[in-house]
XYZ file of C-alpha atoms in Angstrom:
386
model
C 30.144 5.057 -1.035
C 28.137 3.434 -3.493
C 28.425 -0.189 -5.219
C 26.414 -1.749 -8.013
C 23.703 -5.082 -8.019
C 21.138 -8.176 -11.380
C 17.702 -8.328 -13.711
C 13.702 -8.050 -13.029
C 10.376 -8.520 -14.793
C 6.842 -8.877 -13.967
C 3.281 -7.252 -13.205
C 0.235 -7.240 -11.407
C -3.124 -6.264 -11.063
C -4.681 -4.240 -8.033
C -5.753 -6.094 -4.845
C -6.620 -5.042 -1.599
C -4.204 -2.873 0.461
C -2.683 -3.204 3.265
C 0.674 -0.999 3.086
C 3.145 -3.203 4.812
C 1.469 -3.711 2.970
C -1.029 -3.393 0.232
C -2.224 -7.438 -0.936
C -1.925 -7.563 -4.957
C -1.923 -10.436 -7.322
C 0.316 -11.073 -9.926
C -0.403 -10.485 -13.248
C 2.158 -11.280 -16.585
C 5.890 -11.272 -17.011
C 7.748 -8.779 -18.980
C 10.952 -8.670 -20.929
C 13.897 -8.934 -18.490
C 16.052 -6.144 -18.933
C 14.426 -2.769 -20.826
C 14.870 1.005 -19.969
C 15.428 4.430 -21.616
C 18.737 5.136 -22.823
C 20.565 8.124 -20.634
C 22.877 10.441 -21.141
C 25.647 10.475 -18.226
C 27.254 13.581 -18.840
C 24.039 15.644 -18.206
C 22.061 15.634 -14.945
C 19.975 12.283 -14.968
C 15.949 13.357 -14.614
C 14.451 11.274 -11.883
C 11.227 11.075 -10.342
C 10.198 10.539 -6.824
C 6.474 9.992 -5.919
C 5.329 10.535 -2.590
C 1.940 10.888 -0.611
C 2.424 14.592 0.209
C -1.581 14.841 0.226
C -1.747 11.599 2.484
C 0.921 11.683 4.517
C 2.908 15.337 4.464
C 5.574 14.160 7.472
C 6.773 10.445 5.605
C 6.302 11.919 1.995
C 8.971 15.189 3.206
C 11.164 12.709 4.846
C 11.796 10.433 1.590
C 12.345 13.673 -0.299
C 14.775 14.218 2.470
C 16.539 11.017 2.387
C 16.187 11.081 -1.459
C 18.550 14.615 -1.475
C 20.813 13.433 1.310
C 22.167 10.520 -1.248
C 22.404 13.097 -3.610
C 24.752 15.017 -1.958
C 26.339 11.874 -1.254
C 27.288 11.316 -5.042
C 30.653 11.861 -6.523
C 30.659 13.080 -10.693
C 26.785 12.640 -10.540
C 24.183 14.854 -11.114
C 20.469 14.028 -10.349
C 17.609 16.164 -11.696
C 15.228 15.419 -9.300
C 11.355 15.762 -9.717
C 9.051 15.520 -6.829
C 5.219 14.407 -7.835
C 2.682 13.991 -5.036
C 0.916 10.366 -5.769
C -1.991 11.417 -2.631
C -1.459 7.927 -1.245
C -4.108 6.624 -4.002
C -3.162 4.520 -6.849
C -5.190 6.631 -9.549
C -3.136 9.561 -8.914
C -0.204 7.664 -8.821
C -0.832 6.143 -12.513
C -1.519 9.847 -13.400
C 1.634 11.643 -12.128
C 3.903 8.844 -12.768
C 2.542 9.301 -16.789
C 3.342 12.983 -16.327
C 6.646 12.439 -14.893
C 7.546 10.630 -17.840
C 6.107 13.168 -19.855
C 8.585 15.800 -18.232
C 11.677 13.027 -19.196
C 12.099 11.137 -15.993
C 14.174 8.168 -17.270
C 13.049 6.328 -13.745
C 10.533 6.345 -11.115
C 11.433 5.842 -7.613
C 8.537 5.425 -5.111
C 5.484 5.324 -4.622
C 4.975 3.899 -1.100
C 1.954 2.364 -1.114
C 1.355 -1.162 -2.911
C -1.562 -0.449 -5.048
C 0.415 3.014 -6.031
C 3.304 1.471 -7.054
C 1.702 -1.000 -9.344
C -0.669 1.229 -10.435
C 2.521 3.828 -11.374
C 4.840 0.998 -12.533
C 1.736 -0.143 -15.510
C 1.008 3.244 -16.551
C 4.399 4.017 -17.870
C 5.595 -0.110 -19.010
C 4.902 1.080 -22.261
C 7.576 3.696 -21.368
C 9.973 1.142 -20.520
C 10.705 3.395 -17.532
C 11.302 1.587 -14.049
C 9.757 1.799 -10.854
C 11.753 1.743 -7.694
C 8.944 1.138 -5.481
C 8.540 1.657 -1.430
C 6.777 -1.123 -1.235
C 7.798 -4.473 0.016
C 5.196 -6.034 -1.231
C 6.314 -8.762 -3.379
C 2.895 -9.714 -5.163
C 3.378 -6.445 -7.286
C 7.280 -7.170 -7.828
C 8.721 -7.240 -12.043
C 7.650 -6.247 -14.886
C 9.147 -2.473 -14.714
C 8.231 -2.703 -10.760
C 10.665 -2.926 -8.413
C 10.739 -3.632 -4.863
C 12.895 -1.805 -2.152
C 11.156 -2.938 0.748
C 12.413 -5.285 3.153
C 10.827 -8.543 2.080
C 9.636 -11.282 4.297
C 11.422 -13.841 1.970
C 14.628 -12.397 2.604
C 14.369 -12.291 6.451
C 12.691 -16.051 6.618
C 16.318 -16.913 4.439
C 18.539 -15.069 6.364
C 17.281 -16.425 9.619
C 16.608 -19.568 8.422
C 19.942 -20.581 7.196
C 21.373 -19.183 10.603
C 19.323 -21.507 12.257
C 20.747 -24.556 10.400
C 24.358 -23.334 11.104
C 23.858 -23.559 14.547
C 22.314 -27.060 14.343
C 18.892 -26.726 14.309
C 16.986 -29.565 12.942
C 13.086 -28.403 13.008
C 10.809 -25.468 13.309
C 6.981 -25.340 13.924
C 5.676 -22.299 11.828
C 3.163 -20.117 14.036
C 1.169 -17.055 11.540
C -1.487 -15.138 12.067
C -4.237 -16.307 10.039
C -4.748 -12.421 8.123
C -3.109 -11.659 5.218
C 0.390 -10.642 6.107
C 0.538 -13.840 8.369
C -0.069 -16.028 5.468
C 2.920 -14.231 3.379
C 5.270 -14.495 6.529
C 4.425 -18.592 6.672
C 4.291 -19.189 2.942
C 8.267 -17.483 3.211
C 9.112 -19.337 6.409
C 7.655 -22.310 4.539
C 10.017 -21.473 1.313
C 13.224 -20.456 3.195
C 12.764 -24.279 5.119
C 11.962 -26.029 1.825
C 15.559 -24.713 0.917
C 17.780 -25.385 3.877
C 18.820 -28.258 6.340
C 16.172 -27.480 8.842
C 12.606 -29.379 8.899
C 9.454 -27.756 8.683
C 7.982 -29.566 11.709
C 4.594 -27.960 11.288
C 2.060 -25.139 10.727
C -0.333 -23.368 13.667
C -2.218 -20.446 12.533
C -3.913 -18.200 14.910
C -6.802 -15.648 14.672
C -5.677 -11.741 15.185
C -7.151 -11.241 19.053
C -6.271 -12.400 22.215
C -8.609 -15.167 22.098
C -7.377 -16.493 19.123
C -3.513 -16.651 20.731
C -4.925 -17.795 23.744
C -6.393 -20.766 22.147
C -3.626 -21.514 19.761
C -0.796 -21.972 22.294
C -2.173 -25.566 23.615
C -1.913 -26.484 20.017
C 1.840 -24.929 19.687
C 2.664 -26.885 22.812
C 1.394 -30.309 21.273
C 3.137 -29.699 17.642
C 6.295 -28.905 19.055
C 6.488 -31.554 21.859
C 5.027 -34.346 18.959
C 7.613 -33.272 15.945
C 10.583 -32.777 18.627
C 11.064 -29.184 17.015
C 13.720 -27.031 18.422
C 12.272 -23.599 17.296
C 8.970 -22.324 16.552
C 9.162 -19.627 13.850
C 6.854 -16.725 14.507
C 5.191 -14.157 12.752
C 3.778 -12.336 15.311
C 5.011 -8.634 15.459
C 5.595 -6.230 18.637
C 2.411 -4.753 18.411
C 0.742 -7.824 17.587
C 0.375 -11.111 19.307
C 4.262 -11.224 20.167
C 4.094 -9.828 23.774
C 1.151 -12.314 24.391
C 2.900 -15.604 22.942
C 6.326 -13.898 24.923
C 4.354 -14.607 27.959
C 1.977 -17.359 27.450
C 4.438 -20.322 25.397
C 6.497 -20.495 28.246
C 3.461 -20.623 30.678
C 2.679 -23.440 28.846
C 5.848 -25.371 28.433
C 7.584 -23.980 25.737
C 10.480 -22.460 27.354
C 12.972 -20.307 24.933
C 15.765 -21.297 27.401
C 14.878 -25.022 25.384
C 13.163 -23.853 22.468
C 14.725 -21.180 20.101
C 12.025 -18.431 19.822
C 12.798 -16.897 16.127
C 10.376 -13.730 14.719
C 10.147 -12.853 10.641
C 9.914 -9.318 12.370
C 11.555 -6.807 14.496
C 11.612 -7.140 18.369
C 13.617 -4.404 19.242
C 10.987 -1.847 18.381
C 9.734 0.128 19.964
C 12.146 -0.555 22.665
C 10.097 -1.400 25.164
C 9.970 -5.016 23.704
C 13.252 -5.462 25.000
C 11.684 -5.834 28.536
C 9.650 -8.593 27.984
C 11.483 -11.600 29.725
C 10.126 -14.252 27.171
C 12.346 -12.672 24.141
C 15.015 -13.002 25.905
C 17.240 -15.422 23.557
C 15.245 -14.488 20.842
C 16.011 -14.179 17.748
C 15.129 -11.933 14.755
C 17.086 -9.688 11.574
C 17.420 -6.433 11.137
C 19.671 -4.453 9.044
C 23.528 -3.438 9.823
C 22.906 -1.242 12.631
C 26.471 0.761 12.961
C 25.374 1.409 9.154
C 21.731 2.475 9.871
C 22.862 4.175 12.903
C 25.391 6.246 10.314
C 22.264 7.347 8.575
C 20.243 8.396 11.395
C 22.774 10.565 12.596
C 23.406 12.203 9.242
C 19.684 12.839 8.550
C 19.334 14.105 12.103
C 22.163 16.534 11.894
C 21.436 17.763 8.607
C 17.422 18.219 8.988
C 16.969 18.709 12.425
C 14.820 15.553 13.354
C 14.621 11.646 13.228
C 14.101 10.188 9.626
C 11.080 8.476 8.978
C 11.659 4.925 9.519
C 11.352 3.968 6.322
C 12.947 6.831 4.657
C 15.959 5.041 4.310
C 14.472 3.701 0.840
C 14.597 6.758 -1.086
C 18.487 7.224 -0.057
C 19.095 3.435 -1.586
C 16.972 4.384 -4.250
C 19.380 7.375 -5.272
C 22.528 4.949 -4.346
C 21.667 2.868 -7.033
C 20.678 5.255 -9.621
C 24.045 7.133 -8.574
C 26.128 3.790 -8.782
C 25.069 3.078 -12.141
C 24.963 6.415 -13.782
C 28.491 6.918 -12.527
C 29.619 3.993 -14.793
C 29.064 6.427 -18.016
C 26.808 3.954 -19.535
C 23.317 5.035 -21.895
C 21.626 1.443 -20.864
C 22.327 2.713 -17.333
C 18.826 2.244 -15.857
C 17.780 -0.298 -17.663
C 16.446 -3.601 -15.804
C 19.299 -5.602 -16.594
C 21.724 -2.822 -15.079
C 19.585 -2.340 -12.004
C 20.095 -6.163 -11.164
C 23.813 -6.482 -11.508
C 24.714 -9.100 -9.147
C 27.157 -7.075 -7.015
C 24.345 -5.271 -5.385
C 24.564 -1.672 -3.985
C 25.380 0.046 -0.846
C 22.267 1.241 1.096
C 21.635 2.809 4.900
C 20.946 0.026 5.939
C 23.916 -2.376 4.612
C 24.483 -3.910 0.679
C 20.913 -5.054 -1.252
C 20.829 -6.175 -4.413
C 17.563 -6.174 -6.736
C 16.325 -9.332 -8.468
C 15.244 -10.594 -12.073
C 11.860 -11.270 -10.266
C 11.351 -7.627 -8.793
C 12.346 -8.602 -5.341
C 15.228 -7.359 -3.648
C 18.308 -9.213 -1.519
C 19.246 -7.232 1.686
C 22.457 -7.928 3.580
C 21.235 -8.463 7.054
C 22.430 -8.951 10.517
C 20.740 -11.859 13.319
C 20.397 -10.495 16.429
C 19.250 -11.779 19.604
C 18.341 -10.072 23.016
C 20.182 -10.558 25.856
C 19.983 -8.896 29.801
C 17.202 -6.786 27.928
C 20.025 -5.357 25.528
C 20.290 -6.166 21.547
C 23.267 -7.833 21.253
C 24.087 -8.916 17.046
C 24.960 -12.385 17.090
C 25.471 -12.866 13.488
C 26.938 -9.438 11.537
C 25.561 -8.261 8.536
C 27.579 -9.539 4.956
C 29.694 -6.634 3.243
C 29.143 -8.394 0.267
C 27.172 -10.700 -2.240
C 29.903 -12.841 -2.470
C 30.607 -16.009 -0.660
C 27.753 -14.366 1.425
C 25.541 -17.389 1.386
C 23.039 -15.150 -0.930
């Protein structure tokens, strides 16, 4: 049930937070490819740190998810070590030293950005690795991993989609906070790489206001570059429901203009009402897979996994996949970014040299109110466009 994935190195100093995420910056490379040598043929001690303090419900469903993959595993034992991390990045550097201390030979969690680099620094000296919740990428390599869907990968993914259907420009619209600038700097990126133009750049200020005021401008870039998309950042909860209402008020009419969001517009579900993302369109992971999961977790604990519990089950996968090869430098960074990738609940991902990760994901669009998966998700790395 499991597959295997290629190398990762870097580090970073705390930022500000802001969980999906936490804001960090960067801080020096490592050496690509270190880790504790393993012994196969005994249960493999591993780690998982979760904000039981913080957040009991999400830090019980990752152990959850973490011992449903374990079950899951053929001719592998895990040993597995729960450490509560509080949802602060001090405690996190101070269990993730004692974990070590006990003989974890790798960390997966902790949720929260600042944790996880926080965790992933105190034991580099180790050369233990972090499988972090995060998908923050600013804290990605060194010994830190990401897991966390990435806005890089989604801006790709529906990027190069766009270009196979014969778009030829897209007019970038962020929200001017934090997470906005990430999702246009990866919009930006994914363009710089692909056959479609970046037509232009509108930012907007977080309140009604400031969407009010920026969709004159939207109207003028597209209409001036001849774009036939505008990329948005704008989430469900956000600004997306305004813009959903207001662009094609103005003009800018998804039944001309290819509305495409860096985030998910099917939930919560009610989304799916809204006339103006109808057409849209937006990634998300394999769904007959992630609907597999949910069902599994809900029959075997009673109750809906978290949403993003889903991480500590690929986190086990991998560990699982590799151990299961009989090999000491099993966990070592090199091993954990084998190119193949790994099976998750969510589809294959694959984790990078630079801490990121690769996700195998599926473009959907919305249709008579309805998701409908225009695009399916890859089985593969190979020949997948990745």
């Amino acid at each position: 049930m499991f597959t295997v994935c290629k190398p990762v190195r870097k580090l970073a100093k705390a930022g500000a937070a802001l969980a999906i995420a936490a804001f960090l910056a960067a801080c020096e490379p490592g050496a690509i490819g270190g880790g504790p040598s393993i012994n196969t043929s005994k249960p493999v001690p591993v780690a998982l740190l979760v904000p039981r303090s913080g957040d009991a419900a999400l830090a019980q469903s990752l152990e959850n998810a973490a011992r449903l993959a374990m079950s899951d595993l053929q001719n592998v034992q895990i040993d597995l070590r729960v450490y509560d991390t509080a949802g602060n990045a001090g405690t996190a550097s101070t269990v993730a030293q004692q974990a070590v201390a006990d003989g974890a030979k790798i960390i997966i969690g902790p949720v929260y950005a600042q944790a996880a680099n926080a965790a992933g620094l105190a034991v580099l000296s180790s050369k233990v690795n972090v499988l972090s919740f995060s998908n923050n990428t600013s804290i990605a390599g060194g010994n830190v991993f990401v897991l966390g869907p990435t806005f890089q990968n989604t801006a790709n993914r529906l990027v190069n989609y766009a270009g196979s259907q014969g778009k030829t420009g897209t007019v970038i619209v962020h929200s001017n906070d934090a997470a906005g600038q990430q999702g246009r700097a990866a919009i930006a990126t994914a363009l710089g790489g692909s056959r479609v133009n970046n037509a232009g750049t509108v930012g907007y200020d977080r309140s009604q206001q400031g969407v009010i005021n920026s969709v004159p401008n939207i109207k003028a870039t597209v209409d001036s570059s001849g774009a036939d998309s505008i990329f948005l950042t704008a989430t469900t909860a956000g600004a997306l429901p305004l813009y959903s209402q207001l662009l094609p008020e103005a003009g800018v009419s998804p039944s001309t203009t290819q509305f495409i969001g860096l985030t998910r517009w099917d939930i919560p579900p009610q989304t799916l009402e809204l006339p103006g993302v109808q057409g849209g369109w937006f990634a998300l992971p394999d769904p007959s897979k992630a609907q597999s999961y949910r069902q599994r977790y809900n029959a075997t604990y009673g109750e809906a996994p978290h949403p993003i519990s889903g991480l500590a089950y690929d986190g086990i996968a991998a560990i699982g996949a590799l151990v299961s090869q009989g090999k000491s430098d099993a966990l070592t960074g090199a091993a954990l970014t084998q190119n193949a990738g790994f099976q998750g609940v969510g589809g294959i991902f694959r984790l990078r040299p630079n801490g990121t990760n690769e996700r195998g994901l599926a473009v959907a669009t919305i249709q008579n109110k309805q998701v409908v998966v225009i695009d399916p998700a890859p089985q593969s790395f190979s020949g997948a466009g990745f």
